[in-house]
């Protein structure tokens, strides 16, 4: 429910989406009812659908709230287990014990569940005279007892949901405002903040966020990071064999099929660039006040046009494009990459993860040194988000979203091994994915992130580079540091970045 709302604004209608497919009891679930109210709030909709960063914050803030409520419900249900045991024992009473205890039992249940639908007078009428001897009356008592117990649990859970849920909109707005202040005062873009947010391990703290943001902003110092991420994120050729691109000096691209120069969405007060749902708010008498407030504070969602940011002297040219394919990223985690290279790797990996999610591409990470550790990055990203919400590690790994291939990374950056680098295992795993990936990794873009101080491997493996390139596979390298390399002939392009090792006194 959360995912669908964040991705495209869909709000589940309980009468259709839930009641038709799931047990009727879920229809009155207090968490579902609360989420439906929250997601229909026009202010929430405007914020969440206006930016990917707001969607991420909403997903995790509300997700953490849902998990807390589920833990509360689990505790409430555990308390009810004792009474359910009493029900089973009641059904095994002898006739003598039934005769002696039915009146006191009914009175006890009537007082305890007076607010939960237990009809004491009705049950007394059924049990009086010789009614206590009839098995069907005891079966009916068990059902009424269970119904009252369920209603009490639902009422208690609903009370906790409403109590905790009252602060969710304010908490969401507070966190989002803190992040937006970083855009205005610190110069960080929304995409960089989105990457830093995803790199955090636990609950949000300003110090941890700043630490990861500094790693992400390494991309400002090394523009090659953005270049290789865009190359790895090839777009599909929707309308033919070519698309339009800016020839010099910019990274912005305009697809041939696009009917305007819309670049994206931003915030402002340009009435000529209003998004349709903002115009709909203005047309609604009940929401007009919301629209005017956003206009006065320059918080309207408006289109951002390429013509506003492109220099008119730049020209467009035609560029060939191929279909969208998956990504295989091989990242060097040997001891030689410790220090500054480690931070550059972390920044590039964050950029690639964001690209894979935005373009909905499969991305497979091979963490290699003297050994290899394979990891599905999109699954890892989902698992980490669930863990930030409060889902325990073991629960996340059992969930559908948390079944990762290989081990998880430790907290922080990478587990650097104290040894050299061996490409043979990494190459065998890469070629295995290209051959046996069930079409998920055919026509993949393969990227090596390393210092390329890697010994050559067997001739058989080296020859296979050209075989895969002939079928559409692209091999790119991201070389960190100086030094000669004899791998260039096997790659379509190798990007290089040089850095200065900080002095130590």
Coordinates of C-alpha atoms in Angstrom, one line a residue:
X1 CA 0.0 0.0 0.0
X2 CA 2.8 2.4 0.9
X3 CA 4.8 1.5 -2.2
X4 CA 2.0 2.1 -4.6
X5 CA 1.2 5.4 -3.1
X6 CA 4.8 6.6 -3.2
X7 CA 5.3 5.4 -6.7
X8 CA 2.2 6.7 -8.5
X9 CA -0.2 8.1 -5.9
X10 CA -2.6 5.2 -5.8
X11 CA -4.7 4.9 -2.7
X12 CA -6.2 1.5 -1.9
X13 CA -9.9 1.5 -1.7
X14 CA -10.6 -1.0 1.1
X15 CA -14.0 -2.0 -0.4
X16 CA -12.4 -3.1 -3.6
X17 CA -8.7 -3.6 -3.3
X18 CA -8.7 -5.3 0.1
X19 CA -12.1 -6.8 0.9
X20 CA -12.4 -8.6 -2.4
X21 CA -9.0 -10.3 -2.1
X22 CA -8.3 -10.7 1.6
X23 CA -10.3 -11.9 4.6
X24 CA -13.1 -9.6 5.7
X25 CA -11.4 -9.0 9.1
X26 CA -8.7 -7.0 7.3
X27 CA -11.4 -4.6 6.2
X28 CA -11.6 -3.1 9.7
X29 CA -7.9 -3.2 10.4
X30 CA -7.1 0.1 12.2
X31 CA -3.7 0.5 10.4
X32 CA -5.3 0.2 7.0
X33 CA -8.0 2.6 7.9
X34 CA -5.4 5.1 9.2
X35 CA -3.2 4.8 6.1
X36 CA -6.2 5.4 3.8
X37 CA -7.1 8.6 5.6
X38 CA -3.4 9.8 5.6
X39 CA -2.9 9.1 1.9
X40 CA -6.1 11.0 1.0
X41 CA -4.8 14.2 2.6
X42 CA -4.2 16.7 -0.2
X43 CA -1.2 18.2 1.5
X44 CA 0.4 14.8 2.0
X45 CA -0.3 13.9 -1.7
X46 CA 1.2 17.2 -2.9
X47 CA 4.4 16.7 -0.9
X48 CA 4.9 13.0 -1.6
X49 CA 4.2 13.1 -5.3
X50 CA 6.2 16.3 -5.8
X51 CA 9.7 14.8 -5.2
X52 CA 11.3 11.4 -5.0
X53 CA 13.1 12.5 -1.8
X54 CA 9.8 13.3 -0.1
X55 CA 8.5 9.9 -1.2
X56 CA 11.5 8.2 0.4
X57 CA 11.1 10.1 3.6
X58 CA 7.3 9.4 3.7
X59 CA 7.9 5.7 3.0
X60 CA 10.3 5.2 5.9
X61 CA 8.6 7.5 8.4
X62 CA 5.2 5.8 7.9
X63 CA 6.8 2.4 7.4
X64 CA 8.4 2.7 10.9
X65 CA 5.0 3.7 12.3
X66 CA 3.4 0.6 10.7
X67 CA 6.0 -1.7 12.1
X68 CA 5.6 -0.2 15.6
X69 CA 1.8 -0.7 15.4
X70 CA 2.3 -4.3 14.2
X71 CA 4.5 -5.0 17.2
X72 CA 1.8 -3.5 19.5
X73 CA -0.8 -5.7 17.9
X74 CA 1.4 -8.7 18.3
X75 CA 1.8 -8.0 22.1
X76 CA -2.0 -7.5 22.4
X77 CA -2.6 -10.8 20.6
X78 CA -0.1 -12.6 22.9
X79 CA -2.1 -11.4 25.9
X80 CA -5.2 -13.0 24.5
X81 CA -3.6 -16.4 24.2
X82 CA -4.2 -17.1 27.9
X83 CA -8.0 -16.6 27.5
X84 CA -8.1 -18.7 24.4
X85 CA -6.6 -21.5 26.5
X86 CA -9.3 -21.0 29.0
X87 CA -11.9 -21.4 26.3
X88 CA -10.5 -24.7 25.3
X89 CA -10.5 -25.9 28.9
X90 CA -14.1 -24.7 29.3
X91 CA -15.2 -27.0 26.5
X92 CA -13.7 -30.0 28.4
X93 CA -15.6 -29.3 31.7
X94 CA -17.6 -32.1 33.3
X95 CA -21.4 -31.6 33.5
X96 CA -21.1 -31.0 37.2
X97 CA -18.5 -28.3 36.8
X98 CA -20.6 -26.7 34.0
X99 CA -23.6 -26.6 36.3
X100 CA -21.6 -25.0 39.2
X101 CA -19.7 -22.4 37.1
X102 CA -21.8 -21.2 34.2
X103 CA -23.5 -18.4 36.1
X104 CA -20.3 -16.9 37.5
X105 CA -18.5 -17.3 34.1
X106 CA -21.2 -15.4 32.3
X107 CA -21.2 -12.7 34.9
X108 CA -17.4 -12.4 34.6
X109 CA -17.4 -12.2 30.8
X110 CA -20.3 -9.7 30.8
X111 CA -18.4 -7.3 33.1
X112 CA -15.1 -7.7 31.3
X113 CA -16.5 -7.3 27.8
X114 CA -19.4 -4.9 28.3
X115 CA -17.9 -2.5 25.7
X116 CA -16.9 -5.2 23.3
X117 CA -20.2 -6.6 22.2
X118 CA -20.7 -9.5 24.6
X119 CA -24.5 -9.8 25.1
X120 CA -24.8 -11.0 28.7
X121 CA -28.6 -11.0 28.8
X122 CA -28.8 -13.1 25.6
X123 CA -26.4 -15.7 26.9
X124 CA -28.3 -15.9 30.3
X125 CA -31.5 -16.6 28.5
X126 CA -29.9 -19.5 26.6
X127 CA -28.3 -21.0 29.7
X128 CA -31.1 -20.7 32.2
X129 CA -33.3 -23.7 33.1
X130 CA -31.6 -26.7 31.4
X131 CA -29.8 -24.6 28.7
X132 CA -26.4 -25.1 30.3
X133 CA -26.7 -28.9 29.5
X134 CA -26.9 -28.3 25.7
X135 CA -23.5 -28.5 23.9
X136 CA -24.6 -26.0 21.2
X137 CA -25.0 -23.3 23.9
X138 CA -21.4 -23.8 25.0
X139 CA -20.2 -23.6 21.4
X140 CA -22.2 -20.4 21.1
X141 CA -20.6 -19.1 24.3
X142 CA -17.1 -19.8 22.9
X143 CA -17.9 -17.9 19.7
X144 CA -19.3 -14.9 21.6
X145 CA -16.3 -14.9 23.9
X146 CA -13.8 -15.1 21.0
X147 CA -15.7 -12.3 19.2
X148 CA -15.6 -10.0 22.2
X149 CA -11.9 -10.8 22.7
X150 CA -11.2 -10.0 19.1
X151 CA -13.1 -6.7 19.3
X152 CA -11.3 -5.7 22.5
X153 CA -7.9 -6.4 20.8
X154 CA -9.0 -4.4 17.8
X155 CA -10.2 -1.5 20.0
X156 CA -6.9 -1.4 21.9
X157 CA -4.9 -1.6 18.7
X158 CA -7.0 1.2 17.1
X159 CA -6.4 3.4 20.2
X160 CA -2.6 2.9 19.9
X161 CA -2.7 3.6 16.1
X162 CA -4.6 6.8 16.6
X163 CA -2.4 7.9 19.4
X164 CA 0.9 7.3 17.5
X165 CA -0.6 8.4 14.1
X166 CA -1.5 11.9 15.3
X167 CA 2.2 12.9 15.1
X168 CA 3.1 11.3 11.8
X169 CA 2.3 14.3 9.5
X170 CA 4.2 16.7 11.7
X171 CA 7.2 14.3 12.0
X172 CA 7.2 13.8 8.2
X173 CA 7.1 17.5 7.5
X174 CA 9.8 18.2 10.1
X175 CA 12.2 15.7 8.5
X176 CA 11.5 16.9 5.0
X177 CA 12.0 20.6 6.0
X178 CA 15.4 19.7 7.5
X179 CA 16.5 18.1 4.3
X180 CA 15.1 21.0 2.1
X181 CA 17.0 23.5 4.2
X182 CA 20.2 21.6 3.2
X183 CA 19.3 22.4 -0.5
X184 CA 18.9 26.1 0.2
X185 CA 21.9 26.5 2.6
X186 CA 24.4 23.8 1.7
X187 CA 24.1 23.5 -2.0
X188 CA 23.3 19.8 -2.0
X189 CA 21.0 18.7 -4.8
X190 CA 17.9 16.6 -4.1
X191 CA 19.5 13.7 -5.9
X192 CA 22.6 13.9 -3.6
X193 CA 20.4 14.0 -0.5
X194 CA 18.5 11.0 -1.8
X195 CA 21.7 9.1 -2.1
X196 CA 22.9 10.1 1.3
X197 CA 19.5 9.1 2.8
X198 CA 19.9 5.6 1.3
X199 CA 23.4 5.2 2.7
X200 CA 22.3 5.6 6.3
X201 CA 22.1 2.4 8.4
X202 CA 19.8 3.3 11.2
X203 CA 17.3 6.0 12.3
X204 CA 18.0 9.5 10.9
X205 CA 20.5 11.7 12.6
X206 CA 21.9 14.9 11.3
X207 CA 25.5 13.9 12.0
X208 CA 25.2 10.6 10.1
X209 CA 23.4 12.2 7.2
X210 CA 26.1 14.9 6.9
X211 CA 28.8 12.2 6.9
X212 CA 27.2 10.3 4.0
X213 CA 26.4 13.6 2.2
X214 CA 30.1 14.5 2.2
X215 CA 30.8 11.1 0.6
X216 CA 28.1 11.7 -2.1
X217 CA 29.4 15.2 -2.8
X218 CA 32.7 13.7 -3.9
X219 CA 30.8 13.5 -7.2
X220 CA 31.2 17.3 -7.5
X221 CA 35.0 16.9 -7.5
X222 CA 35.0 13.9 -9.9
X223 CA 32.5 14.5 -12.7
X224 CA 33.6 11.2 -14.2
X225 CA 31.3 9.5 -11.6
X226 CA 28.3 11.1 -13.2
X227 CA 29.6 10.3 -16.7
X228 CA 30.0 6.6 -16.0
X229 CA 26.6 6.4 -14.2
X230 CA 24.9 7.9 -17.2
X231 CA 26.7 5.6 -19.5
X232 CA 25.6 2.6 -17.4
X233 CA 22.0 3.9 -17.4
X234 CA 21.4 3.6 -21.1
X235 CA 17.9 4.6 -22.1
X236 CA 15.7 2.6 -24.5
X237 CA 15.3 3.7 -28.1
X238 CA 11.6 4.3 -28.1
X239 CA 11.0 5.9 -31.5
X240 CA 13.8 4.7 -33.8
X241 CA 17.6 4.2 -34.0
X242 CA 18.5 7.7 -32.7
X243 CA 17.7 10.3 -30.1
X244 CA 18.7 13.9 -29.7
X245 CA 21.5 14.9 -27.3
X246 CA 23.3 18.1 -26.4
X247 CA 26.6 18.0 -28.3
X248 CA 28.9 19.9 -26.0
X249 CA 29.2 21.0 -22.5
X250 CA 26.1 19.5 -20.8
X251 CA 24.8 16.2 -19.6
X252 CA 21.1 16.9 -20.3
X253 CA 19.4 14.9 -23.0
X254 CA 16.2 15.4 -25.0
X255 CA 14.5 12.3 -26.4
X256 CA 13.3 12.6 -30.0
X257 CA 9.8 11.6 -29.0
X258 CA 9.4 14.3 -26.4
X259 CA 7.0 17.0 -27.4
X260 CA 8.5 19.7 -25.2
X261 CA 11.6 20.6 -23.4
X262 CA 10.4 19.6 -19.9
X263 CA 13.4 18.6 -17.8
X264 CA 11.6 17.6 -14.6
X265 CA 9.6 19.0 -11.7
X266 CA 10.6 21.6 -9.2
X267 CA 9.0 24.0 -6.7
X268 CA 8.1 27.7 -7.3
X269 CA 5.2 30.0 -8.2
X270 CA 5.3 30.2 -12.0
X271 CA 1.6 29.9 -12.9
X272 CA 2.4 29.2 -16.5
X273 CA 4.3 26.0 -15.5
X274 CA 1.8 24.6 -13.0
X275 CA 1.4 20.9 -12.8
X276 CA -2.2 19.7 -13.5
X277 CA -3.0 18.6 -9.9
X278 CA -2.0 22.0 -8.6
X279 CA -4.4 23.6 -11.0
X280 CA -7.1 21.2 -9.8
X281 CA -6.5 22.3 -6.3
X282 CA -7.0 25.9 -7.3
X283 CA -10.3 25.0 -9.0
X284 CA -11.6 23.3 -5.9
X285 CA -13.2 25.7 -3.4
X286 CA -12.3 23.6 -0.4
X287 CA -8.6 23.4 -1.5
X288 CA -8.2 27.0 -2.7
X289 CA -6.7 28.1 0.6
X290 CA -4.1 25.4 0.4
X291 CA -3.2 26.5 -3.2
X292 CA -2.8 30.2 -2.1
X293 CA -0.6 29.3 0.9
X294 CA 1.7 27.3 -1.4
X295 CA 1.7 30.2 -3.9
X296 CA 2.7 32.7 -1.3
X297 CA 5.5 30.5 0.0
X298 CA 6.7 29.5 -3.5
X299 CA 5.9 25.8 -2.7
X300 CA 3.8 25.0 -5.8
X301 CA 4.8 22.0 -7.9
X302 CA 5.8 23.3 -11.3
X303 CA 7.5 22.0 -14.4
X304 CA 11.2 22.7 -14.9
X305 CA 12.1 23.4 -18.5
X306 CA 15.4 22.6 -20.3
X307 CA 15.3 26.0 -22.0
X308 CA 15.7 27.7 -18.7
X309 CA 19.0 25.9 -18.0
X310 CA 20.6 25.2 -21.4
X311 CA 22.8 27.7 -23.1
X312 CA 21.3 28.7 -26.5
X313 CA 24.7 28.3 -28.2
X314 CA 24.8 24.6 -27.7
X315 CA 23.7 22.4 -30.6
X316 CA 21.8 19.0 -30.8
X317 CA 23.1 16.0 -32.6
X318 CA 21.9 12.5 -33.2
X319 CA 23.2 9.6 -31.1
X320 CA 22.5 5.9 -31.4
X321 CA 20.8 4.2 -28.5
X322 CA 20.0 0.6 -27.5
X323 CA 17.5 -1.1 -25.3
X324 CA 17.6 -0.8 -21.6
X325 CA 19.7 -3.6 -20.1
X326 CA 20.8 -4.6 -16.6
X327 CA 24.0 -3.7 -14.8
X328 CA 26.7 -5.8 -13.4
X329 CA 29.1 -3.8 -11.1
X330 CA 32.4 -5.4 -10.0
X331 CA 33.9 -3.5 -7.2
X332 CA 37.4 -4.0 -5.9
X333 CA 37.5 -4.4 -2.1
X334 CA 41.2 -5.3 -1.7
X335 CA 43.5 -3.6 0.7
X336 CA 44.9 -1.3 -2.0
X337 CA 41.6 0.5 -2.3
X338 CA 41.6 1.6 1.3
X339 CA 41.3 5.3 2.1
X340 CA 40.3 7.9 -0.5
X341 CA 39.6 5.2 -3.2
X342 CA 37.2 3.6 -0.7
X343 CA 35.2 6.9 -0.5
X344 CA 35.2 7.4 -4.3
X345 CA 33.9 3.8 -4.7
X346 CA 31.1 4.4 -2.1
X347 CA 30.1 7.6 -3.9
X348 CA 30.0 5.9 -7.3
X349 CA 28.1 2.9 -6.0
X350 CA 25.5 5.2 -4.4
X351 CA 25.1 6.9 -7.8
X352 CA 24.7 3.6 -9.6
X353 CA 22.1 2.3 -7.0
X354 CA 20.0 5.5 -7.5
X355 CA 20.3 5.1 -11.3
X356 CA 19.2 1.4 -11.2
X357 CA 16.2 2.3 -9.0
X358 CA 15.1 5.3 -11.1
X359 CA 15.3 3.4 -14.4
X360 CA 14.0 0.2 -12.8
X361 CA 17.0 -1.9 -13.9
X362 CA 18.4 -5.0 -12.4
X363 CA 21.8 -4.3 -10.8
X364 CA 24.1 -7.1 -9.6
X365 CA 27.1 -6.3 -7.4
X366 CA 30.2 -8.5 -7.3
X367 CA 32.4 -7.5 -4.4
X368 CA 35.8 -9.0 -5.2
X369 CA 39.4 -9.2 -3.9
X370 CA 40.9 -12.7 -3.4
X371 CA 37.3 -14.0 -3.3
X372 CA 33.9 -12.8 -4.5
X373 CA 30.6 -11.9 -2.8
X374 CA 27.6 -11.6 -5.1
X375 CA 24.8 -9.2 -4.0
X376 CA 21.5 -8.1 -5.7
X377 CA 21.7 -4.3 -5.2
X378 CA 18.0 -3.6 -5.6
X379 CA 17.1 -6.3 -3.1
X380 CA 19.8 -5.0 -0.7
X381 CA 18.4 -1.5 -1.0
X382 CA 15.0 -2.7 -0.2
X383 CA 16.2 -4.8 2.8
X384 CA 18.2 -1.8 4.2
X385 CA 15.1 0.4 3.9
X386 CA 13.1 -2.2 5.9
X387 CA 15.8 -2.4 8.5
X388 CA 15.9 1.4 8.9
X389 CA 12.2 1.2 9.6
X390 CA 12.8 -1.2 12.4
X391 CA 12.4 -4.6 10.8
X392 CA 14.9 -7.0 12.4
X393 CA 17.7 -8.4 10.3
X394 CA 16.5 -12.0 10.6
X395 CA 12.9 -10.9 9.7
X396 CA 14.1 -8.9 6.7
X397 CA 16.1 -11.9 5.4
X398 CA 13.0 -14.1 5.6
X399 CA 10.8 -11.6 3.9
X400 CA 10.2 -11.5 0.1
X401 CA 12.1 -8.3 -0.2
X402 CA 15.1 -9.4 1.9
X403 CA 16.2 -12.6 0.3
X404 CA 19.6 -11.5 -0.8
X405 CA 22.1 -13.4 -2.9
X406 CA 25.3 -13.7 -0.8
X407 CA 26.1 -11.8 2.4
X408 CA 25.1 -8.3 3.4
X409 CA 27.7 -5.6 3.7
X410 CA 28.7 -4.7 7.2
X411 CA 27.6 -1.2 8.4
X412 CA 29.7 1.5 7.0
X413 CA 31.5 1.1 3.7
X414 CA 33.1 -2.1 2.5
X415 CA 34.9 -5.0 4.4
X416 CA 38.4 -4.5 3.0
X417 CA 40.4 -7.7 2.9
X418 CA 44.1 -7.7 3.7
X419 CA 45.2 -9.3 0.4
X420 CA 45.7 -8.9 -3.3
X421 CA 43.2 -8.9 -6.2
X422 CA 42.3 -12.0 -8.2
X423 CA 40.1 -11.4 -11.3
X424 CA 39.5 -15.0 -12.2
X425 CA 36.6 -15.8 -9.8
X426 CA 35.0 -12.4 -10.5
X427 CA 35.2 -13.0 -14.3
X428 CA 33.8 -16.5 -14.0
X429 CA 30.8 -15.2 -12.0
X430 CA 30.3 -12.3 -14.4
X431 CA 30.2 -14.6 -17.4
X432 CA 28.0 -17.1 -15.6
X433 CA 25.4 -14.2 -15.1
X434 CA 25.7 -13.3 -18.8
X435 CA 25.1 -16.9 -19.9
X436 CA 22.7 -18.2 -17.3
X437 CA 20.9 -15.1 -15.9
X438 CA 17.5 -16.2 -17.4
X439 CA 17.5 -13.1 -19.7
X440 CA 17.8 -10.8 -16.6
X441 CA 21.5 -10.1 -17.4
X442 CA 21.7 -10.4 -21.1
X443 CA 22.9 -7.3 -22.9
X444 CA 24.2 -6.1 -19.6
X445 CA 26.5 -3.1 -19.0
X446 CA 29.5 -4.4 -17.0
X447 CA 31.5 -1.9 -14.9
X448 CA 34.8 -2.5 -13.0
X449 CA 35.6 -0.1 -10.2
X450 CA 39.2 -0.7 -9.3
X451 CA 42.8 0.6 -9.5
X452 CA 43.3 -2.0 -12.3
X453 CA 46.4 -3.3 -10.6
X454 CA 45.0 -6.8 -11.4
X455 CA 47.1 -9.6 -12.9
X456 CA 45.8 -11.0 -16.2
X457 CA 44.0 -14.3 -16.0
X458 CA 43.7 -17.3 -18.3
X459 CA 43.6 -16.7 -22.1
X460 CA 40.3 -18.5 -22.3
X461 CA 38.6 -15.9 -20.0
X462 CA 40.3 -13.0 -21.8
X463 CA 39.0 -14.1 -25.2
X464 CA 35.4 -14.2 -24.0
X465 CA 35.4 -10.4 -23.6
X466 CA 35.1 -10.0 -27.4
X467 CA 32.5 -12.7 -27.7
X468 CA 30.2 -10.8 -25.2
X469 CA 30.8 -7.4 -26.8
X470 CA 29.7 -8.8 -30.1
X471 CA 26.3 -9.6 -28.6
X472 CA 25.7 -6.2 -27.1
X473 CA 27.4 -6.4 -23.8
X474 CA 29.3 -3.2 -22.9
X475 CA 32.4 -3.3 -20.6
X476 CA 33.4 -0.1 -18.8
X477 CA 36.1 0.6 -16.3
X478 CA 36.4 3.2 -13.6
X479 CA 40.1 3.4 -12.7
X480 CA 40.9 5.1 -9.4
X481 CA 44.5 6.2 -9.1
X482 CA 47.6 6.4 -11.3
X483 CA 49.6 3.6 -12.8
X484 CA 49.8 1.6 -16.0
X485 CA 47.2 -1.0 -16.9
X486 CA 47.2 -3.7 -19.6
X487 CA 43.4 -4.1 -19.5
X488 CA 42.4 -1.2 -21.8
X489 CA 42.0 -3.3 -25.0
X490 CA 39.2 -5.3 -23.4
X491 CA 37.0 -2.4 -22.4
X492 CA 34.7 -0.1 -24.4
X493 CA 35.9 2.8 -22.2
X494 CA 37.9 3.2 -19.1
X495 CA 37.3 6.4 -17.0
X496 CA 40.2 7.5 -14.8
X497 CA 40.3 9.7 -11.7
X498 CA 43.4 10.7 -9.9
X499 CA 43.5 11.8 -6.2
X500 CA 46.0 13.0 -3.7
X501 CA 46.6 10.9 -0.7
X502 CA 46.2 13.1 2.4
X503 CA 49.4 13.7 4.3
X504 CA 49.9 12.4 7.8
X505 CA 52.1 14.1 10.3

